[in-house]
Amino acid sequence: MAVFTFLGPEGTFTEAALLKVPGAREARRLPATNVNAALDAVRAGEADAAMVPIENSVEGGVTATLDAISTGPELRIVREEVIPITFVLVARPGTRVADVRRISTHGHAWAQCRGWASAHAPDAVHLAASSTAAGALALLEDAAKPGDAAICAPIVAEEHPELEVLATDIGDNPGAVTRFILVSRPAALPARTGADKTTVAVPLPEDRPGALMEILEQFAARGVNLSRIESRPTGQYLGHYFFSIDVDGHAHDARVADALGGLHRISPEIRFLGSYPRADGARPVVKSHVTDDAFAAARGWVDGILGGTGVG
Ligand SMILES: O=C(O)C(=O)Cc1ccccc1
């Protein structure tokens, strides 16, 4: 039976994303204390796959995830889930919003509730927690003080009646969604569906004016759309970056494979992070000159020239 790990404990949004994966409800699920621990459990073979957050429609990329999957022993993204996010403020019974002085939660949750907090609990400071559920469960420990509260998913309050809900739906952006990825050790690619995404991490070559433009040209010239691009420091020294990029398409699409080859010539340390089905099922518009048939016809034409002249 498959073993899944996820950013825990129980009650995180990441767990909700994992539970959408077919078979995950029946499988063994191991909560991890942070993204790195979840990914390392997969690398070590203690889990077959890890669900971790990768980006949020309000706060952007989850840098811990972008960095951890782009370095160290190789991993592959095999699936994505996008889930709507709503937040509640919880505390020990008897606490009033006006009494709240410390709000413990994950950084991405705080970023999405900052406006609500400054309007309703202006004296409260944020205490970073490894996840929303971890912040909420800490309220039940002896070390919790009067004035402590947490921002978490409604399910945590439902599962823990010892916590009181002080306010519901406190996110500043209605409609906020978070995207999660299921990550496994490198194996056969998930089959092409026609509505796929491919993720790569491309170190920017140094001392090469126009290198970013050259990277982008690889996609533009082959009609490949990008759905996310962000730069991250490699951590090696100041000024050294890689680009974390999602493209519309599968490595088995000729236009994507050709673009990947072009990227490798520019940045040989490129890391392929997977091709997997898009959560929304949206199929990209593929112009007629970059279809698989167009690439095959072009290849056949070149092969014909080479065969005809006896070159190569
Ligand atoms: O802490 C959680 O519950 C998570 O799963 C990470 C997260 C935090 C805030 C918004 C979306 C995901």
Short mmCIF file of C-alpha atoms and ligand atoms in Angstrom, two decimals:
data_model
loop_
_atom_site.label_atom_id
_atom_site.label_comp_id
_atom_site.label_asym_id
_atom_site.label_seq_id
_atom_site.Cartn_x
_atom_site.Cartn_y
_atom_site.Cartn_z
CA MET A 1 0.00 0.00 0.00
CA ALA A 2 1.29 3.47 -0.86
CA VAL A 3 2.57 5.66 1.96
CA PHE A 4 1.96 9.41 1.68
CA THR A 5 3.53 12.17 3.71
CA PHE A 6 2.36 15.79 3.88
CA LEU A 7 2.94 19.12 5.65
CA GLY A 8 1.14 18.29 8.89
CA PRO A 9 -0.20 17.85 11.42
CA GLU A 10 -3.75 16.71 10.61
CA GLY A 11 -6.00 19.62 9.70
CA THR A 12 -3.62 21.52 7.39
CA PHE A 13 -4.74 22.69 3.98
CA THR A 14 -2.05 20.37 2.63
CA GLU A 15 -3.80 17.40 4.19
CA ALA A 16 -7.05 18.52 2.52
CA ALA A 17 -5.18 18.57 -0.81
CA LEU A 18 -3.75 15.10 -0.18
CA LEU A 19 -7.19 13.68 0.61
CA LYS A 20 -8.27 14.61 -2.93
CA VAL A 21 -5.74 12.15 -4.38
CA PRO A 22 -7.44 8.86 -5.32
CA GLY A 23 -6.49 6.17 -2.77
CA ALA A 24 -4.99 8.61 -0.24
CA ARG A 25 -7.91 8.27 2.21
CA GLU A 26 -7.30 4.54 2.50
CA ALA A 27 -3.49 4.80 2.46
CA ARG A 28 -1.04 5.34 5.32
CA ARG A 29 -0.53 9.09 5.83
CA LEU A 30 2.49 10.37 7.73
CA PRO A 31 2.35 14.03 8.83
CA ALA A 32 5.70 15.87 8.49
CA THR A 33 6.69 18.93 10.52
CA ASN A 34 7.86 20.94 7.52
CA VAL A 35 8.25 20.78 3.73
CA ASN A 36 11.89 19.66 3.86
CA ALA A 37 11.07 16.80 6.22
CA ALA A 38 8.26 15.65 3.91
CA LEU A 39 10.52 15.70 0.84
CA ASP A 40 13.38 14.00 2.69
CA ALA A 41 11.02 11.19 3.76
CA VAL A 42 10.37 10.55 0.06
CA ARG A 43 14.06 10.71 -0.81
CA ALA A 44 14.82 8.23 2.00
CA GLY A 45 12.11 5.83 0.81
CA GLU A 46 10.06 6.22 4.01
CA ALA A 47 7.16 7.55 1.93
CA ASP A 48 6.22 7.03 -1.72
CA ALA A 49 5.02 10.58 -2.26
CA ALA A 50 4.71 13.92 -0.44
CA MET A 51 2.02 16.58 -0.76
CA VAL A 52 3.42 20.09 -0.22
CA PRO A 53 2.14 23.64 -0.98
CA ILE A 54 3.85 25.37 -3.93
CA GLU A 55 2.00 28.63 -4.60
CA ASN A 56 -0.87 30.75 -3.48
CA SER A 57 -3.00 33.11 -5.57
CA VAL A 58 -2.42 35.94 -3.06
CA GLU A 59 1.05 35.47 -1.58
CA GLY A 60 2.79 33.76 -4.51
CA GLY A 61 5.38 30.99 -4.37
CA VAL A 62 6.10 28.88 -1.31
CA THR A 63 9.84 29.43 -1.36
CA ALA A 64 10.62 26.52 0.99
CA THR A 65 9.10 24.18 -1.59
CA LEU A 66 10.54 25.85 -4.70
CA ASP A 67 14.03 25.69 -3.21
CA ALA A 68 13.82 22.19 -1.72
CA ILE A 69 12.61 20.49 -4.91
CA SER A 70 15.19 22.32 -7.03
CA THR A 71 18.25 21.16 -5.05
CA GLY A 72 19.42 17.93 -3.41
CA PRO A 73 18.61 14.43 -4.69
CA GLU A 74 16.18 14.64 -7.60
CA LEU A 75 12.42 14.48 -7.12
CA ARG A 76 9.50 14.61 -9.55
CA ILE A 77 6.14 16.34 -9.42
CA VAL A 78 3.49 13.79 -10.47
CA ARG A 79 0.24 15.64 -9.74
CA GLU A 80 -1.17 19.01 -8.68
CA GLU A 81 -4.23 19.98 -6.64
CA VAL A 82 -5.70 23.47 -6.35
CA ILE A 83 -7.94 24.11 -3.38
CA PRO A 84 -9.91 27.13 -2.17
CA ILE A 85 -8.75 28.44 1.18
CA THR A 86 -10.88 29.97 3.95
CA PHE A 87 -9.51 30.88 7.36
CA VAL A 88 -10.91 31.08 10.90
CA LEU A 89 -9.46 32.67 14.03
CA VAL A 90 -9.44 30.28 16.99
CA ALA A 91 -8.45 30.60 20.66
CA ARG A 92 -9.12 29.03 24.02
CA PRO A 93 -12.76 29.49 25.10
CA GLY A 94 -13.48 32.85 26.70
CA THR A 95 -10.94 34.79 24.62
CA ARG A 96 -12.38 37.86 22.85
CA VAL A 97 -10.99 39.22 19.59
CA ALA A 98 -10.16 42.45 21.43
CA ASP A 99 -7.97 40.45 23.87
CA VAL A 100 -5.85 38.79 21.17
CA ARG A 101 -2.17 39.77 21.35
CA ARG A 102 -0.42 36.95 19.45
CA ILE A 103 -1.65 35.13 16.36
CA SER A 104 0.19 31.97 15.51
CA THR A 105 -0.03 30.66 11.93
CA HIS A 106 1.86 29.73 8.75
CA GLY A 107 3.42 32.72 6.96
CA HIS A 108 1.20 32.29 3.92
CA ALA A 109 -1.93 32.33 6.08
CA TRP A 110 -0.78 35.46 7.90
CA ALA A 111 -0.10 37.19 4.58
CA GLN A 112 -3.68 36.48 3.52
CA CYS A 113 -5.33 37.69 6.74
CA ARG A 114 -3.13 40.71 7.48
CA GLY A 115 -5.83 43.21 6.52
CA TRP A 116 -8.41 41.54 8.75
CA ALA A 117 -5.94 41.38 11.64
CA SER A 118 -4.98 45.04 11.43
CA ALA A 119 -8.66 46.05 11.35
CA HIS A 120 -9.89 43.75 14.16
CA ALA A 121 -6.86 42.93 16.31
CA PRO A 122 -4.45 45.81 15.67
CA ASP A 123 -2.35 45.04 18.74
CA ALA A 124 -1.72 41.42 17.76
CA VAL A 125 1.64 40.25 16.43
CA HIS A 126 2.24 37.26 14.18
CA LEU A 127 4.05 34.22 15.59
CA ALA A 128 5.37 32.01 12.80
CA ALA A 129 4.16 28.41 12.92
CA SER A 130 5.28 25.52 10.71
CA SER A 131 1.67 25.13 9.54
CA THR A 132 -1.78 26.54 10.32
CA ALA A 133 -2.81 23.40 12.21
CA ALA A 134 0.45 23.33 14.21
CA GLY A 135 -0.19 26.93 15.31
CA ALA A 136 -3.75 26.10 16.37
CA LEU A 137 -2.84 22.91 18.26
CA ALA A 138 -0.14 24.78 20.21
CA LEU A 139 -3.00 26.71 21.86
CA LEU A 140 -3.95 23.49 23.64
CA GLU A 141 -0.53 23.11 25.25
CA ASP A 142 0.38 24.28 28.75
CA ALA A 143 2.72 26.95 27.38
CA ALA A 144 -0.21 28.82 25.74
CA LYS A 145 -0.93 32.21 27.34
CA PRO A 146 -4.06 34.38 27.58
CA GLY A 147 -4.29 36.50 24.43
CA ASP A 148 -2.91 33.70 22.20
CA ALA A 149 -4.90 32.86 19.07
CA ALA A 150 -4.29 31.09 15.77
CA ILE A 151 -5.42 31.28 12.17
CA CYS A 152 -6.26 27.90 10.65
CA ALA A 153 -8.69 25.92 8.51
CA PRO A 154 -12.28 25.51 9.79
CA ILE A 155 -11.72 21.72 10.05
CA VAL A 156 -9.26 22.16 12.93
CA ALA A 157 -11.95 23.84 15.04
CA GLU A 158 -14.48 21.16 14.05
CA GLU A 159 -12.10 18.40 15.17
CA HIS A 160 -11.11 20.20 18.40
CA PRO A 161 -14.11 21.48 20.36
CA GLU A 162 -11.62 22.72 23.02
CA LEU A 163 -10.91 25.56 20.59
CA GLU A 164 -13.41 28.37 20.12
CA VAL A 165 -13.95 30.06 16.76
CA LEU A 166 -13.68 33.84 17.30
CA ALA A 167 -14.16 34.85 13.67
CA THR A 168 -14.81 33.09 10.36
CA ASP A 169 -13.83 33.83 6.78
CA ILE A 170 -11.10 36.26 7.76
CA GLY A 171 -9.09 36.05 4.53
CA ASP A 172 -8.61 39.41 2.81
CA ASN A 173 -9.15 37.98 -0.68
CA PRO A 174 -12.32 36.00 -1.27
CA GLY A 175 -11.58 33.37 -3.90
CA ALA A 176 -8.01 32.74 -2.73
CA VAL A 177 -6.69 29.36 -3.82
CA THR A 178 -3.51 27.44 -3.06
CA ARG A 179 -1.79 25.02 -5.38
CA PHE A 180 -0.21 21.88 -3.96
CA ILE A 181 2.07 19.34 -5.63
CA LEU A 182 2.46 15.63 -5.10
CA VAL A 183 6.15 14.75 -5.30
CA SER A 184 7.75 11.31 -5.73
CA ARG A 185 11.16 9.86 -6.53
CA PRO A 186 12.04 9.94 -10.27
CA ALA A 187 10.06 7.29 -12.18
CA ALA A 188 8.15 6.99 -15.45
CA LEU A 189 6.40 10.25 -16.37
CA PRO A 190 2.64 10.46 -15.79
CA ALA A 191 0.92 9.90 -19.16
CA ARG A 192 0.25 12.89 -21.39
CA THR A 193 -3.39 13.99 -21.11
CA GLY A 194 -3.36 17.00 -23.46
CA ALA A 195 -3.92 19.29 -20.44
CA ASP A 196 -0.55 19.07 -18.72
CA LYS A 197 2.07 21.17 -17.03
CA THR A 198 5.84 20.81 -16.99
CA THR A 199 8.02 22.31 -14.26
CA VAL A 200 11.74 23.07 -14.58
CA ALA A 201 14.38 24.88 -12.52
CA VAL A 202 16.80 26.74 -14.79
CA PRO A 203 19.98 28.29 -13.34
CA LEU A 204 20.71 31.60 -15.07
CA PRO A 205 24.10 31.35 -16.81
CA GLU A 206 26.45 34.04 -15.58
CA ASP A 207 28.42 36.59 -17.56
CA ARG A 208 26.11 36.01 -20.49
CA PRO A 209 24.23 39.18 -21.43
CA GLY A 210 20.70 38.39 -22.56
CA ALA A 211 20.67 34.92 -20.95
CA LEU A 212 17.15 35.38 -19.58
CA MET A 213 15.93 36.50 -22.98
CA GLU A 214 17.54 33.44 -24.55
CA ILE A 215 15.75 31.21 -22.05
CA LEU A 216 12.39 32.83 -22.77
CA GLU A 217 13.02 32.60 -26.52
CA GLN A 218 13.13 28.81 -26.26
CA PHE A 219 9.47 28.86 -25.23
CA ALA A 220 8.34 31.72 -27.47
CA ALA A 221 9.87 30.20 -30.62
CA ARG A 222 7.96 26.95 -30.02
CA GLY A 223 4.62 28.49 -29.05
CA VAL A 224 4.90 27.22 -25.46
CA ASN A 225 2.99 29.25 -22.87
CA LEU A 226 4.39 29.85 -19.37
CA SER A 227 1.99 29.75 -16.43
CA ARG A 228 4.52 30.70 -13.72
CA ILE A 229 8.05 32.05 -13.63
CA GLU A 230 9.90 33.24 -10.58
CA SER A 231 13.50 33.80 -9.70
CA ARG A 232 15.10 32.31 -6.59
CA PRO A 233 18.60 32.77 -5.24
CA THR A 234 20.62 29.55 -5.57
CA GLY A 235 22.05 30.20 -2.11
CA GLN A 236 25.61 29.86 -3.45
CA TYR A 237 26.45 33.57 -3.43
CA LEU A 238 24.78 36.95 -3.88
CA GLY A 239 23.56 37.51 -7.42
CA HIS A 240 23.28 33.86 -8.50
CA TYR A 241 19.74 32.85 -9.41
CA PHE A 242 17.67 30.07 -10.89
CA PHE A 243 14.27 30.44 -12.52
CA SER A 244 11.46 28.18 -11.41
CA ILE A 245 9.18 27.83 -14.45
CA ASP A 246 5.87 26.10 -15.20
CA VAL A 247 4.99 25.61 -18.85
CA ASP A 248 1.75 24.52 -20.50
CA GLY A 249 2.39 21.09 -21.97
CA HIS A 250 4.02 17.71 -21.38
CA ALA A 251 7.60 16.62 -22.09
CA HIS A 252 6.03 14.19 -24.60
CA ASP A 253 4.67 17.20 -26.58
CA ALA A 254 7.21 17.80 -29.35
CA ARG A 255 7.20 21.57 -28.83
CA VAL A 256 7.94 21.17 -25.10
CA ALA A 257 10.64 18.51 -25.66
CA ASP A 258 12.28 20.76 -28.26
CA ALA A 259 12.16 23.74 -25.85
CA LEU A 260 13.70 21.60 -23.07
CA GLY A 261 16.54 20.67 -25.39
CA GLY A 262 17.11 24.34 -26.20
CA LEU A 263 17.17 25.20 -22.50
CA HIS A 264 19.72 22.49 -21.81
CA ARG A 265 22.09 23.98 -24.39
CA ILE A 266 21.84 27.38 -22.65
CA SER A 267 21.83 26.10 -19.07
CA PRO A 268 23.20 22.53 -18.79
CA GLU A 269 22.43 22.38 -15.07
CA ILE A 270 18.67 22.68 -15.78
CA ARG A 271 16.60 20.40 -13.58
CA PHE A 272 13.50 18.69 -14.96
CA LEU A 273 10.91 18.55 -12.17
CA GLY A 274 8.10 16.73 -13.91
CA SER A 275 5.22 16.68 -16.38
CA TYR A 276 1.80 16.09 -14.84
CA PRO A 277 -1.91 16.74 -15.47
CA ARG A 278 -3.24 20.25 -14.82
CA ALA A 279 -5.73 20.46 -11.96
CA ASP A 280 -8.15 22.57 -14.02
CA GLY A 281 -7.99 20.35 -17.12
CA ALA A 282 -7.46 23.41 -19.36
CA ARG A 283 -5.94 22.51 -22.73
CA PRO A 284 -3.45 24.96 -24.23
CA VAL A 285 -3.95 26.55 -27.63
CA VAL A 286 -1.35 24.89 -29.88
CA LYS A 287 -0.66 26.84 -33.06
CA SER A 288 -0.46 24.81 -36.26
CA HIS A 289 3.30 25.30 -36.73
CA VAL A 290 4.17 23.74 -33.33
CA THR A 291 1.94 20.65 -33.27
CA ASP A 292 3.56 17.20 -32.95
CA ASP A 293 2.72 16.66 -36.64
CA ALA A 294 4.47 19.89 -37.65
CA PHE A 295 7.60 18.86 -35.72
CA ALA A 296 7.51 15.34 -37.25
CA ALA A 297 7.10 16.78 -40.77
CA ALA A 298 10.01 19.17 -40.21
CA ARG A 299 12.20 16.36 -38.86
CA GLY A 300 11.29 14.14 -41.82
CA TRP A 301 12.17 16.93 -44.25
CA VAL A 302 15.61 17.45 -42.63
CA ASP A 303 16.23 13.69 -42.50
CA GLY A 304 15.37 13.54 -46.17
CA ILE A 305 17.96 16.19 -46.99
CA LEU A 306 20.62 14.41 -44.93
CA GLY A 307 19.75 11.00 -46.38
CA GLY A 308 19.64 12.41 -49.92
CA THR A 309 23.10 13.96 -49.70
CA GLY A 310 24.67 11.17 -47.70
CA VAL A 311 25.69 13.63 -44.98
CA GLY A 312 26.07 12.33 -41.39
O1 LIG B 1 -0.35 25.43 7.00
C1 LIG B 1 -1.14 24.82 6.27
O2 LIG B 1 -2.28 24.45 6.59
C2 LIG B 1 -0.71 24.52 4.92
O3 LIG B 1 -1.12 23.56 4.36
C3 LIG B 1 0.17 25.53 4.23
C4 LIG B 1 -0.69 26.65 3.79
C5 LIG B 1 -0.82 27.77 4.60
C6 LIG B 1 -1.64 28.81 4.19
C7 LIG B 1 -2.34 28.73 3.01
C8 LIG B 1 -2.22 27.60 2.24
C9 LIG B 1 -1.39 26.56 2.63
#
